[in-house]
Tab-separated table of C-alpha atoms in Angstrom:
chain	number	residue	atom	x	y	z
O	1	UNK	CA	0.000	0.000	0.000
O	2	UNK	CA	1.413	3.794	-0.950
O	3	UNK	CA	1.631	5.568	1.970
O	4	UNK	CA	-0.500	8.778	2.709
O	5	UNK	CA	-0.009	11.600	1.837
O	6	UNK	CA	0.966	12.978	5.470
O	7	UNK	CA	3.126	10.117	6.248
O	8	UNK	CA	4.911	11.037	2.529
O	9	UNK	CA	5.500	14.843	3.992
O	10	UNK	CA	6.859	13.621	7.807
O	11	UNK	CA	9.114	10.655	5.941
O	12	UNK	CA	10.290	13.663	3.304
O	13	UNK	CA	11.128	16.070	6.023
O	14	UNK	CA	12.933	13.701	8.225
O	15	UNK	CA	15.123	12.577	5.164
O	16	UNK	CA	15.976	16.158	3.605
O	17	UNK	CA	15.183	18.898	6.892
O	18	UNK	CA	13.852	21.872	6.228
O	19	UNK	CA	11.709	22.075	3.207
O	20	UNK	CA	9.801	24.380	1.034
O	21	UNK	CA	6.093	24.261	0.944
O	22	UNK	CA	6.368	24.340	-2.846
O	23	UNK	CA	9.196	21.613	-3.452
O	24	UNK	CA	6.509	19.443	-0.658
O	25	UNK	CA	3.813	20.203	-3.056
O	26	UNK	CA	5.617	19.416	-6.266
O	27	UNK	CA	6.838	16.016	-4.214
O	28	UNK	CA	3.951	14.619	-3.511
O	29	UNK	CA	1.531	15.688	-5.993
O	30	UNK	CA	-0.505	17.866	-4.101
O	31	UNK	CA	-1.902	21.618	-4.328
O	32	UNK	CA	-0.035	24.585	-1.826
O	33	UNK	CA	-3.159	25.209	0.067
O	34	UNK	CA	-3.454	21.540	0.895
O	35	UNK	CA	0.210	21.157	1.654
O	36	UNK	CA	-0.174	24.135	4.114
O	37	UNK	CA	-3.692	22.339	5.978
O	38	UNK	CA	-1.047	19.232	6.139
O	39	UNK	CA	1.585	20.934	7.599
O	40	UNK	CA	-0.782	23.074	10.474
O	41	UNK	CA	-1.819	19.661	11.292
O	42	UNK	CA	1.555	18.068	11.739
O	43	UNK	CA	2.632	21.087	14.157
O	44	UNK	CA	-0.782	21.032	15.957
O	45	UNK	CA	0.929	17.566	16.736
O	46	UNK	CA	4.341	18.203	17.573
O	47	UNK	CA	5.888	16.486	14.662
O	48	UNK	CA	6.678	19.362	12.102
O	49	UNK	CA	7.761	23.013	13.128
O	50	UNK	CA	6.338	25.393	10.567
O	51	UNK	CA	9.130	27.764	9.402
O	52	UNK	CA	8.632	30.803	6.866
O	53	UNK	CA	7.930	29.280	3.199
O	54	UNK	CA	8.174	25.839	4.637
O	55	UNK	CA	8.722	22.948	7.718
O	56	UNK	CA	11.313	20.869	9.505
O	57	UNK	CA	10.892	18.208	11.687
O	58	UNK	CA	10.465	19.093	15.023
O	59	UNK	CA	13.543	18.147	17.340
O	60	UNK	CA	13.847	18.138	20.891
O	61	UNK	CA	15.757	21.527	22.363
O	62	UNK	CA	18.333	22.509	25.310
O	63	UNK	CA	20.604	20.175	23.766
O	64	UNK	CA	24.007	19.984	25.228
O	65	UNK	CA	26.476	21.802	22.911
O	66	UNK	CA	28.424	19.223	22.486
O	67	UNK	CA	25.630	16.291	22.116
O	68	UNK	CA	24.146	18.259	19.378
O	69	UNK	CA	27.167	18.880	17.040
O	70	UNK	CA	27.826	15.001	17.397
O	71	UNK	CA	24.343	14.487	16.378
O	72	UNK	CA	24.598	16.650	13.233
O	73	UNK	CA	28.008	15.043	12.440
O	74	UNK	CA	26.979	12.283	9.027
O	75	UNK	CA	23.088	13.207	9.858
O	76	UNK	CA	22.124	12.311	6.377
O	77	UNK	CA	23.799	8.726	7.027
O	78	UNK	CA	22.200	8.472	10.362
O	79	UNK	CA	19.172	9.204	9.480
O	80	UNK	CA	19.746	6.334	6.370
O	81	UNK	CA	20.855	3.414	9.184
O	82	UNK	CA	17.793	4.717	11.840
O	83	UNK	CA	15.930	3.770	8.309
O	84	UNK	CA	16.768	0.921	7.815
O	85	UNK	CA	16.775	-0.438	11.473
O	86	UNK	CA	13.784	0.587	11.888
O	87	UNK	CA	12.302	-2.204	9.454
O	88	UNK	CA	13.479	-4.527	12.112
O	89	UNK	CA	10.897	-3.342	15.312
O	90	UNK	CA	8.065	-5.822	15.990
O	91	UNK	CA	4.870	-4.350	17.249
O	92	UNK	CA	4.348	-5.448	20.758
O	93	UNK	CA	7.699	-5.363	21.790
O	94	UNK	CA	10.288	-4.608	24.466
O	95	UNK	CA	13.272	-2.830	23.022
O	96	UNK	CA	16.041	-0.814	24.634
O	97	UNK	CA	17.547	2.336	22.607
O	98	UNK	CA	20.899	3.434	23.784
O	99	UNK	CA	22.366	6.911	23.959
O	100	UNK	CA	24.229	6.823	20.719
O	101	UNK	CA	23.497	9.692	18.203
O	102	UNK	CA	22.201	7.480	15.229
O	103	UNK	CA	20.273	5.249	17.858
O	104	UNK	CA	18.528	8.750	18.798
O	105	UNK	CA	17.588	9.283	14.971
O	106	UNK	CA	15.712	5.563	15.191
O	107	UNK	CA	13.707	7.042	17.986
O	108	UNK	CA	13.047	10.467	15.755
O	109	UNK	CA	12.032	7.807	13.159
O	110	UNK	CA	9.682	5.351	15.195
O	111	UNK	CA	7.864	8.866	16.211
O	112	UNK	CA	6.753	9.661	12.502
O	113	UNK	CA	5.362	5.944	12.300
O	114	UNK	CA	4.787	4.570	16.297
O	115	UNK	CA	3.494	1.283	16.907
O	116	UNK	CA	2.743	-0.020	20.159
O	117	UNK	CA	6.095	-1.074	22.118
O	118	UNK	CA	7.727	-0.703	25.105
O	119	UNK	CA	10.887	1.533	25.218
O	120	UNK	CA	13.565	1.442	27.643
O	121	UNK	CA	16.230	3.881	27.629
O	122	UNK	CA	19.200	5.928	29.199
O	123	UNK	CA	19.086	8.670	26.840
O	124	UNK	CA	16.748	11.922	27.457
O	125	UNK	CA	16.892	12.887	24.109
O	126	UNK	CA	15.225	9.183	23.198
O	127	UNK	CA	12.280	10.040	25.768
O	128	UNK	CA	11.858	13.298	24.568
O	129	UNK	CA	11.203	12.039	21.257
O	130	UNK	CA	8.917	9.312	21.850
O	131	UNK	CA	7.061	11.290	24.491
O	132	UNK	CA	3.277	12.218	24.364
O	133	UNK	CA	2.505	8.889	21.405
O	134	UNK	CA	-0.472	6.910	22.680
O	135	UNK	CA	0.931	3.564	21.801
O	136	UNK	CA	4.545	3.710	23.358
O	137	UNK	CA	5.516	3.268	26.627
O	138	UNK	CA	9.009	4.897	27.816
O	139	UNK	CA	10.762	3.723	30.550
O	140	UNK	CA	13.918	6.227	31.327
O	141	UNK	CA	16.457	4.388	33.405
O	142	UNK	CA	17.406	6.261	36.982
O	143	UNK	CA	21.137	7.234	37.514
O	144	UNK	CA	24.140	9.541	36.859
O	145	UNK	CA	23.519	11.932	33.932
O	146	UNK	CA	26.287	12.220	31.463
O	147	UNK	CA	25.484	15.714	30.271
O	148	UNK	CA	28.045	14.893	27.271
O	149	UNK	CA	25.540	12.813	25.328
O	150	UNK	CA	22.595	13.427	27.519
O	151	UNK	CA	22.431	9.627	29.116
O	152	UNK	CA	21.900	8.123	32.456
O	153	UNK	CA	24.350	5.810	33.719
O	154	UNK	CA	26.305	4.132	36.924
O	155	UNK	CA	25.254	1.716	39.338
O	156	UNK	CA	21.504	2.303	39.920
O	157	UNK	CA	20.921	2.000	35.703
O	158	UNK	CA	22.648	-1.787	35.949
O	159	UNK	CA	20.859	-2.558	38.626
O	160	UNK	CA	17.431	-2.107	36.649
O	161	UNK	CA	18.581	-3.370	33.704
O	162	UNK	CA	19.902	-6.924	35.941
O	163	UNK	CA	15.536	-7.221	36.405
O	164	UNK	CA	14.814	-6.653	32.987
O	165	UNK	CA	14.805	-8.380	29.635
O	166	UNK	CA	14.309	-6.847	26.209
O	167	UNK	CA	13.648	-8.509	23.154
O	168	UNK	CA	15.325	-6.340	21.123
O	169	UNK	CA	18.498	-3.997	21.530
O	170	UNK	CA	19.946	-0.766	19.360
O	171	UNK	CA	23.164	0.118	21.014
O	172	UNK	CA	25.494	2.790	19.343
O	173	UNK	CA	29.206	2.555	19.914
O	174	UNK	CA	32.151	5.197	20.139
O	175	UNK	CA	34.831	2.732	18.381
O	176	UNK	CA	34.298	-0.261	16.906
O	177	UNK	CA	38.564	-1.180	17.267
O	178	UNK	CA	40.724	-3.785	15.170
O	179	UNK	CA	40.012	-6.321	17.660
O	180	UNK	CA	36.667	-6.695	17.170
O	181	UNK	CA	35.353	-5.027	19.922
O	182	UNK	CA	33.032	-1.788	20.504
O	183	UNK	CA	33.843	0.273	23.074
O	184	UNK	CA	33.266	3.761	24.506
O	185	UNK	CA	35.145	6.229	26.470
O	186	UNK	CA	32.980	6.568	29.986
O	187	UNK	CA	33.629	3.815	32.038
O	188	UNK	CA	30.049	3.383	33.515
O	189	UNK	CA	28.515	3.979	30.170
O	190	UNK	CA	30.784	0.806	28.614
O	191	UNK	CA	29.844	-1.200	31.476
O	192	UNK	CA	26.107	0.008	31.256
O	193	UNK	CA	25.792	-1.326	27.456
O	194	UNK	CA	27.715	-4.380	28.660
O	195	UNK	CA	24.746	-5.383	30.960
O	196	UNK	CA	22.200	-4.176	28.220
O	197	UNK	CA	23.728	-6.525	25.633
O	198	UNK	CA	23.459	-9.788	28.330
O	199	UNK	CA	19.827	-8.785	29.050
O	200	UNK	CA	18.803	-8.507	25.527
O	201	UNK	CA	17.555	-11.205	22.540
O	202	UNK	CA	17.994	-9.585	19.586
O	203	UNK	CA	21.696	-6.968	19.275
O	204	UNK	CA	21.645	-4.495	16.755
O	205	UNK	CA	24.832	-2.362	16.165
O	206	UNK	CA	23.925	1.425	14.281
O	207	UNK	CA	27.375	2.672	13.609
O	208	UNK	CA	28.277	4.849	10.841
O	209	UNK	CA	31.600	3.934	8.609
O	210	UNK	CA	33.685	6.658	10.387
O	211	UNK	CA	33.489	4.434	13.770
O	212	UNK	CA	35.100	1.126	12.282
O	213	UNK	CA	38.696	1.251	13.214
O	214	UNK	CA	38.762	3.936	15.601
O	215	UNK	CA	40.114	3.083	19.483
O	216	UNK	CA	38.360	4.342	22.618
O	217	UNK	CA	39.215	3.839	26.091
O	218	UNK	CA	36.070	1.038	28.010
O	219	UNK	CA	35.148	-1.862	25.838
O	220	UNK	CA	31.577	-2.796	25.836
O	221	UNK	CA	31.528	-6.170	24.259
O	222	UNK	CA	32.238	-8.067	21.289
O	223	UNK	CA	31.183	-8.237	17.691
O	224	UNK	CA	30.409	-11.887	17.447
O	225	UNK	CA	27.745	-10.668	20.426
O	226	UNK	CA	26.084	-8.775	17.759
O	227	UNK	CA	23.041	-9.553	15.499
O	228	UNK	CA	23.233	-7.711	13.125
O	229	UNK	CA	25.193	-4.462	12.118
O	230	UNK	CA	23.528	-1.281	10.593
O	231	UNK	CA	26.357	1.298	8.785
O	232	UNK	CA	26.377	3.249	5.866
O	233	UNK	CA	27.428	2.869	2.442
O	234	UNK	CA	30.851	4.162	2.926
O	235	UNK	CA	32.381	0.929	4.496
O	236	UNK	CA	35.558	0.150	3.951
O	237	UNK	CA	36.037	-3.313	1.381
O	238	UNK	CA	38.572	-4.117	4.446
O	239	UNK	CA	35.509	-3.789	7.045
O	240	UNK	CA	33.026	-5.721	4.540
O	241	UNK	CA	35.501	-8.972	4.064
O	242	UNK	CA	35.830	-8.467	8.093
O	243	UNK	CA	32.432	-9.089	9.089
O	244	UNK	CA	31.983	-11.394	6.310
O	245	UNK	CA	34.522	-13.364	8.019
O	246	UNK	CA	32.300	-13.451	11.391
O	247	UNK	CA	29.758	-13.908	9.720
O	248	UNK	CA	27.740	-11.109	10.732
O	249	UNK	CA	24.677	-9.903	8.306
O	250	UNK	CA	25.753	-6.655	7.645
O	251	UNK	CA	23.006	-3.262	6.202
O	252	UNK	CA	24.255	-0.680	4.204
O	253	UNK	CA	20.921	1.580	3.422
O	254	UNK	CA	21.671	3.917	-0.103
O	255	UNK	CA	21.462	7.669	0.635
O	256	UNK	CA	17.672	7.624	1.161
O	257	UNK	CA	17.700	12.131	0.527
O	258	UNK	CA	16.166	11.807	-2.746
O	259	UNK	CA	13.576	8.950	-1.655
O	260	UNK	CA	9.941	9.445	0.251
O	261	UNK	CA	7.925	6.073	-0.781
């Protein structure tokens, strides 16, 4: 089935940003006057903000300076990888979303097309986004804040996450090193996702290219711990023969800027 016309606009403006009201109209067929009734209903809400001539996505404010230029760092491959990963959620669910800046743009996605889950996470930035959908439950883990990348971590987040078990779990990574191993440089954060990847069913690693062969200080785990890995198309051939090797189904989603079926 084609999707709607609304679900067209919010897919559209989550791929490209801000957009023109007459490049929306021109995309998906559709006169300015209605694209304009679409849009006041998509702030009304909280999905779109309305800007002059056009929209953007709405995002979540009183970001940490340094979370949000992270976040912006490869958006347009993030937001490719959150794509694709996102074909994996089941309805009816109990997943955990990490504090990792493409993880964050998998919640961002999930909010232009929810289903009912349950979603555990450390990051504020992931509850902000999901907040206010009928059919989504958000559980924020209690602990230390790590204003760096807006997450909650140390003792009292492992020992909820010892109770718990999820059936499905996006984890970001800092590094994923030579070794085959992803780490992270916070100590409690590395041994945070440590706990989350024994608790959980299903692993899924969303990493852009620019992490594979990097170092960083913690390590969280191992690769052969992994499900399945979500990266852009950008890989290394070196990387691709690597996880090949392990035998570890690997996703590389196309640019998706140009695409909104």
């Amino acid at each position: 089935m084609a999707p709607d016309r609304l679900t067209q606009i919010r897919r559209y403006l989550y791929l490209n940003g801000a957009t023109g009201v007459h490049e929306l109209a021109e995309k998906v067929d559709a006169s300015l006057a209605t694209i304009r009734r679409d849009l006041q209903r998509l702030e009304e809400q909280g999905i779109i903000i309305r800007t002059h001539g056009g929209a953007t996505i709405a995002d979540s404010v009183g970001l940490e300076i340094a979370f949000e230029a992270r976040e912006n760092q490869n958006l347009e491959d993030k937001r490719a990888i959150a794509d694709a990963a996102f074909a994996m959620l089941r309805p009816n669910t109990a997943i955990f979303l990490d504090a990792g800046t493409t993880v964050l743009q998998l919640a961002r996605r999930l909010r232009l097309d929810p289903m009912p889950l349950t979603v555990f996470s450390n990051n504020i930035s992931v509850a902000e986004a999901l907040m206010g959908l009928d059919h989504i439950q958000v559980i924020l883990l209690g602990g230390r804040v790590r204003q760096s990348n807006r997450s909650v971590v140390g003792a009292l987040s492992e020992q909820v996450i010892e109770g718990l078990w999820f059936d499905q779990l996006y984890l970001g990574a800092s590094a994923v090193q030579p070794d085959y191993t992803i780490a992270t440089p916070d100590s409690d954060e590395a041994s945070l996702n440590a706990a989350m990847l024994k608790h959980s069913s299903e692993r899924y690693l969303l990493v852009d290219s620019g992490k594979f062969g990097r170092h960083s200080t913690y390590r969280v785990g191992r690769l052969d711990q992994i499900t399945q890995i979500f990266t852009d198309a950008h890989l290394s051939e070196e990387w691709i023969a690597r996880m090949q090797q392990l035998n570890i189904p690997l996703t590389q989603p196309e640019n998706l800027v140009e695409s909104i079926a």
